[in-house]
Amino acid sequence: NAGVTQTPKFQVLKTGQSMTLQCAQDMNHNSMYWYRQDPGMGLRLIYYSASEGTTDKGEVPNGYNVSRLNKREFSLRLESAAPSQTSVYFCASSERWLNSGNTIYFGEGSWLTVV
Amino acid sequence: GNSVTQMEGPVTLSEEAFLTINCTYTATGYPSLFWYVQYPGEGLQLLLKATKADDKGSNKGFEATYRKETTSFHLEKGSVQVSDSAVYFCALSDRNGNQFYFGTGTSLTVIP
């Protein structure tokens, strides 16, 4: 019962390096999300994908790109990492039903440090 | 727009004390409301939810009632345990279920 799986769990990058965070869900959900969590800031939405083939910016998209590879997978790429991108990143997914109280499910998080 | 405001932490309680964490929301239409819990080093897990006014969500001794008149969804537990120590997030989803909005989280520490 994997749910939402994201890799890597920990990563240290040097400023200017690039990397991709991978995420996959096995619940056949339409919607997928990338959040970052910083102390005192709660969760902030970076990008989301309401369905396969679509992506939209969230609250803090600058410095990131995403790819919805297929229905299961949604990757987050940092093209040129900056210290301000040091954070914990969470991938999430949900079904999208009108008025039904759809639930969002989270991965275990990826701890990224940019030095 | 949509937003969630929850009480600032951290909150420290003795075991068996009563817990209330306040949450109020602003939303257009009729959102669904959630409480999520995050244990150290883990992702967020759904604790409970309510999908319409006057609904009560409950799980593991926690309860919250969807109050449309006060736009609130306060989390309560009658007797907390050390194992309840975690960060609690209030959240809402819009009517279309396209987006979720989270509060900033409230850290709870329960001491024996």
Coordinates of C-alpha atoms in Angstrom, one line a residue:
Chain A
N1 CA 0.0 0.0 0.0
A2 CA 2.6 2.6 -1.2
G3 CA 0.3 5.7 -1.7
V4 CA 2.6 8.6 -2.7
T5 CA 6.3 7.8 -3.1
Q6 CA 8.9 10.5 -3.6
T7 CA 12.7 10.4 -4.0
P8 CA 15.2 11.2 -2.9
K9 CA 14.5 11.6 0.8
F10 CA 17.6 13.7 1.4
Q11 CA 19.8 15.7 -0.9
V12 CA 22.6 18.3 -0.6
L13 CA 23.2 20.5 -3.6
K14 CA 25.7 23.2 -4.3
T15 CA 24.4 26.5 -5.5
G16 CA 23.8 26.4 -9.2
Q17 CA 23.4 22.7 -9.5
S18 CA 20.3 21.1 -10.9
M19 CA 18.2 18.2 -9.7
T20 CA 14.9 16.5 -10.1
L21 CA 12.6 15.3 -7.4
Q22 CA 10.6 12.3 -8.5
C23 CA 7.0 11.5 -7.3
A24 CA 4.7 8.7 -8.1
Q25 CA 1.3 7.7 -6.8
D26 CA -0.5 4.4 -7.1
M27 CA -4.1 5.6 -6.2
N28 CA -5.1 6.5 -9.8
H29 CA -5.6 10.1 -8.7
N30 CA -6.1 12.8 -11.3
S31 CA -4.5 15.7 -9.3
M32 CA -0.9 16.0 -8.1
Y33 CA 0.9 18.7 -6.2
W34 CA 4.3 19.9 -5.1
Y35 CA 4.5 21.8 -1.8
R36 CA 7.4 23.2 0.1
Q37 CA 7.4 23.5 3.9
D38 CA 9.5 26.1 5.7
P39 CA 9.6 27.0 9.4
G40 CA 6.8 29.4 10.3
M41 CA 5.4 29.4 6.7
G42 CA 3.4 26.3 6.7
L43 CA 2.9 24.6 3.3
R44 CA 3.2 26.6 0.2
L45 CA 2.1 25.3 -3.2
I46 CA 4.7 25.3 -5.9
Y47 CA 2.9 23.7 -8.8
Y48 CA 0.0 21.5 -9.3
S49 CA -1.4 19.3 -12.0
A50 CA -5.2 18.9 -12.1
S51 CA -5.0 16.2 -14.7
E52 CA -2.6 14.4 -16.9
G53 CA -1.2 16.8 -19.4
T54 CA -1.8 20.0 -17.5
T55 CA 0.2 21.9 -15.0
D56 CA -0.4 25.2 -13.2
K57 CA 1.6 27.5 -11.1
G58 CA 0.9 27.7 -7.4
E59 CA 1.9 30.3 -4.8
V60 CA 5.7 30.0 -5.2
P61 CA 6.7 28.7 -8.7
N62 CA 9.8 30.8 -9.4
G63 CA 13.0 28.7 -9.8
Y64 CA 11.0 25.4 -10.4
N65 CA 9.7 23.5 -13.3
V66 CA 7.4 20.5 -13.3
S67 CA 6.5 17.6 -15.6
R68 CA 3.4 15.5 -15.4
L69 CA 5.0 12.5 -17.1
N70 CA 1.8 10.4 -17.0
K71 CA -1.1 9.9 -14.6
R72 CA 1.1 8.4 -12.0
E73 CA 4.2 10.6 -12.0
F74 CA 4.8 14.2 -11.3
S75 CA 8.4 15.5 -11.1
L76 CA 9.8 18.8 -9.8
R77 CA 13.0 20.2 -11.2
L78 CA 15.3 22.8 -9.8
E79 CA 17.4 24.1 -12.8
S80 CA 19.8 26.2 -10.8
A81 CA 19.5 25.6 -7.1
A82 CA 19.8 28.6 -4.7
P83 CA 20.1 28.6 -0.9
S84 CA 16.6 30.0 -0.7
Q85 CA 15.4 26.7 -2.0
T86 CA 16.6 24.8 1.1
S87 CA 13.4 23.3 2.3
V88 CA 11.3 20.2 2.8
Y89 CA 9.4 19.3 -0.3
F90 CA 6.2 17.3 -0.3
C91 CA 4.5 15.6 -3.2
A92 CA 0.8 15.0 -2.9
S93 CA -2.1 13.7 -4.8
S94 CA -5.9 13.7 -4.7
E95 CA -9.0 12.6 -6.6
R96 CA -11.0 15.5 -7.7
W97 CA -14.7 15.2 -7.1
L98 CA -17.2 18.0 -6.9
N99 CA -18.5 18.6 -3.4
S100 CA -17.4 15.2 -2.1
G101 CA -14.6 16.2 0.3
N102 CA -11.8 14.8 -1.7
T103 CA -8.7 14.1 0.4
I104 CA -5.2 15.0 -0.4
Y105 CA -2.5 12.4 0.4
F106 CA 1.1 13.2 1.0
G107 CA 4.5 11.6 0.4
E108 CA 7.0 11.4 3.2
G109 CA 8.9 14.4 2.1
S110 CA 12.3 15.2 0.6
W111 CA 14.8 17.2 2.6
L112 CA 16.8 19.5 0.3
T113 CA 19.8 21.6 1.4
V114 CA 21.5 24.0 -0.9
V115 CA 24.9 25.2 0.2
Chain B
G1 CA -10.1 34.3 -2.0
N2 CA -9.6 31.1 0.1
S3 CA -7.5 31.1 3.3
V4 CA -7.1 29.3 6.6
T5 CA -6.0 30.9 9.9
Q6 CA -5.1 28.7 12.8
M7 CA -3.8 29.6 16.3
E8 CA -0.2 30.2 16.7
G9 CA 1.9 27.7 18.6
P10 CA 3.7 26.1 20.1
V11 CA 1.2 24.5 22.5
T12 CA 2.5 22.5 25.5
L13 CA 0.1 20.5 27.6
S14 CA 0.3 17.9 30.3
E15 CA -0.9 14.4 29.6
E16 CA -4.7 14.0 30.0
A17 CA -5.3 17.8 29.5
F18 CA -8.0 19.1 27.2
L19 CA -6.9 20.3 23.8
T20 CA -8.4 23.0 21.6
I21 CA -6.7 24.3 18.5
N22 CA -8.6 27.1 16.8
C23 CA -9.1 27.3 13.1
T24 CA -11.1 29.8 11.0
Y25 CA -11.4 30.0 7.3
T26 CA -12.4 32.3 4.5
A27 CA -13.8 30.7 1.4
T28 CA -16.2 31.3 -1.5
G29 CA -18.9 28.8 -1.8
Y30 CA -19.0 25.7 0.4
P31 CA -15.5 24.2 1.0
S32 CA -14.6 20.9 2.6
L33 CA -12.6 21.2 5.8
F34 CA -9.7 19.0 7.1
W35 CA -7.3 18.5 9.9
Y36 CA -4.0 16.9 9.1
V37 CA -1.3 15.8 11.5
Q38 CA 2.4 15.7 10.9
Y39 CA 4.6 13.6 13.2
P40 CA 8.4 14.4 13.3
G41 CA 10.2 13.4 10.1
E42 CA 7.0 12.4 8.3
G43 CA 4.5 13.7 5.8
L44 CA 1.1 15.0 6.6
Q45 CA -1.7 12.5 7.3
L46 CA -5.4 13.1 7.3
L47 CA -6.8 13.2 10.8
L48 CA -10.4 14.1 10.1
K49 CA -12.6 15.9 7.7
A50 CA -16.1 17.5 7.3
T51 CA -17.7 18.2 4.0
K52 CA -20.7 20.3 4.9
A53 CA -22.0 22.7 7.5
D54 CA -22.7 21.1 11.0
D55 CA -20.8 17.9 10.1
K56 CA -18.6 16.6 12.8
G57 CA -15.4 14.9 11.8
S58 CA -13.8 12.5 14.4
N59 CA -10.9 10.2 14.6
K60 CA -8.6 8.8 17.4
G61 CA -10.5 10.9 20.0
F62 CA -10.1 14.1 18.1
E63 CA -13.2 16.0 16.9
A64 CA -14.0 19.1 14.9
T65 CA -17.3 20.6 13.8
Y66 CA -17.9 22.5 10.6
R67 CA -19.5 25.8 11.8
K68 CA -20.5 27.9 8.8
E69 CA -22.0 30.7 10.9
T70 CA -18.6 31.3 12.6
T71 CA -16.5 30.0 9.7
S72 CA -14.6 27.8 12.1
F73 CA -13.4 24.2 12.4
H74 CA -11.7 24.0 15.8
L75 CA -9.9 20.8 16.8
E76 CA -10.6 19.3 20.2
K77 CA -9.6 16.3 22.2
G78 CA -10.7 15.6 25.7
S79 CA -7.5 13.9 27.0
V80 CA -4.3 14.2 25.1
Q81 CA -1.5 11.7 25.3
V82 CA 2.3 12.0 24.8
S83 CA 1.8 10.2 21.4
D84 CA -0.3 13.2 20.2
S85 CA 2.8 15.4 20.1
A86 CA 2.9 16.6 16.5
V87 CA 2.1 19.5 14.2
Y88 CA -1.5 20.0 13.3
F89 CA -2.7 21.7 10.1
C90 CA -6.1 23.0 9.3
A91 CA -7.0 23.0 5.6
L92 CA -9.8 23.5 3.2
S93 CA -10.4 22.5 -0.3
D94 CA -12.4 24.6 -2.7
R95 CA -15.7 23.5 -4.1
N96 CA -14.2 22.1 -7.2
G97 CA -11.5 20.2 -5.4
N98 CA -8.9 21.8 -7.5
Q99 CA -6.8 23.3 -4.7
F100 CA -6.1 22.9 -1.0
Y101 CA -5.3 25.7 1.4
F102 CA -3.4 25.0 4.6
G103 CA -2.9 26.9 7.8
T104 CA 0.6 27.5 9.1
G105 CA 0.4 24.6 11.5
T106 CA 0.3 24.4 15.3
S107 CA 2.9 22.5 17.1
L108 CA 1.7 20.5 20.1
T109 CA 3.9 18.9 22.7
V110 CA 2.4 16.7 25.4
I111 CA 4.5 16.2 28.5
P112 CA 4.0 13.2 30.9

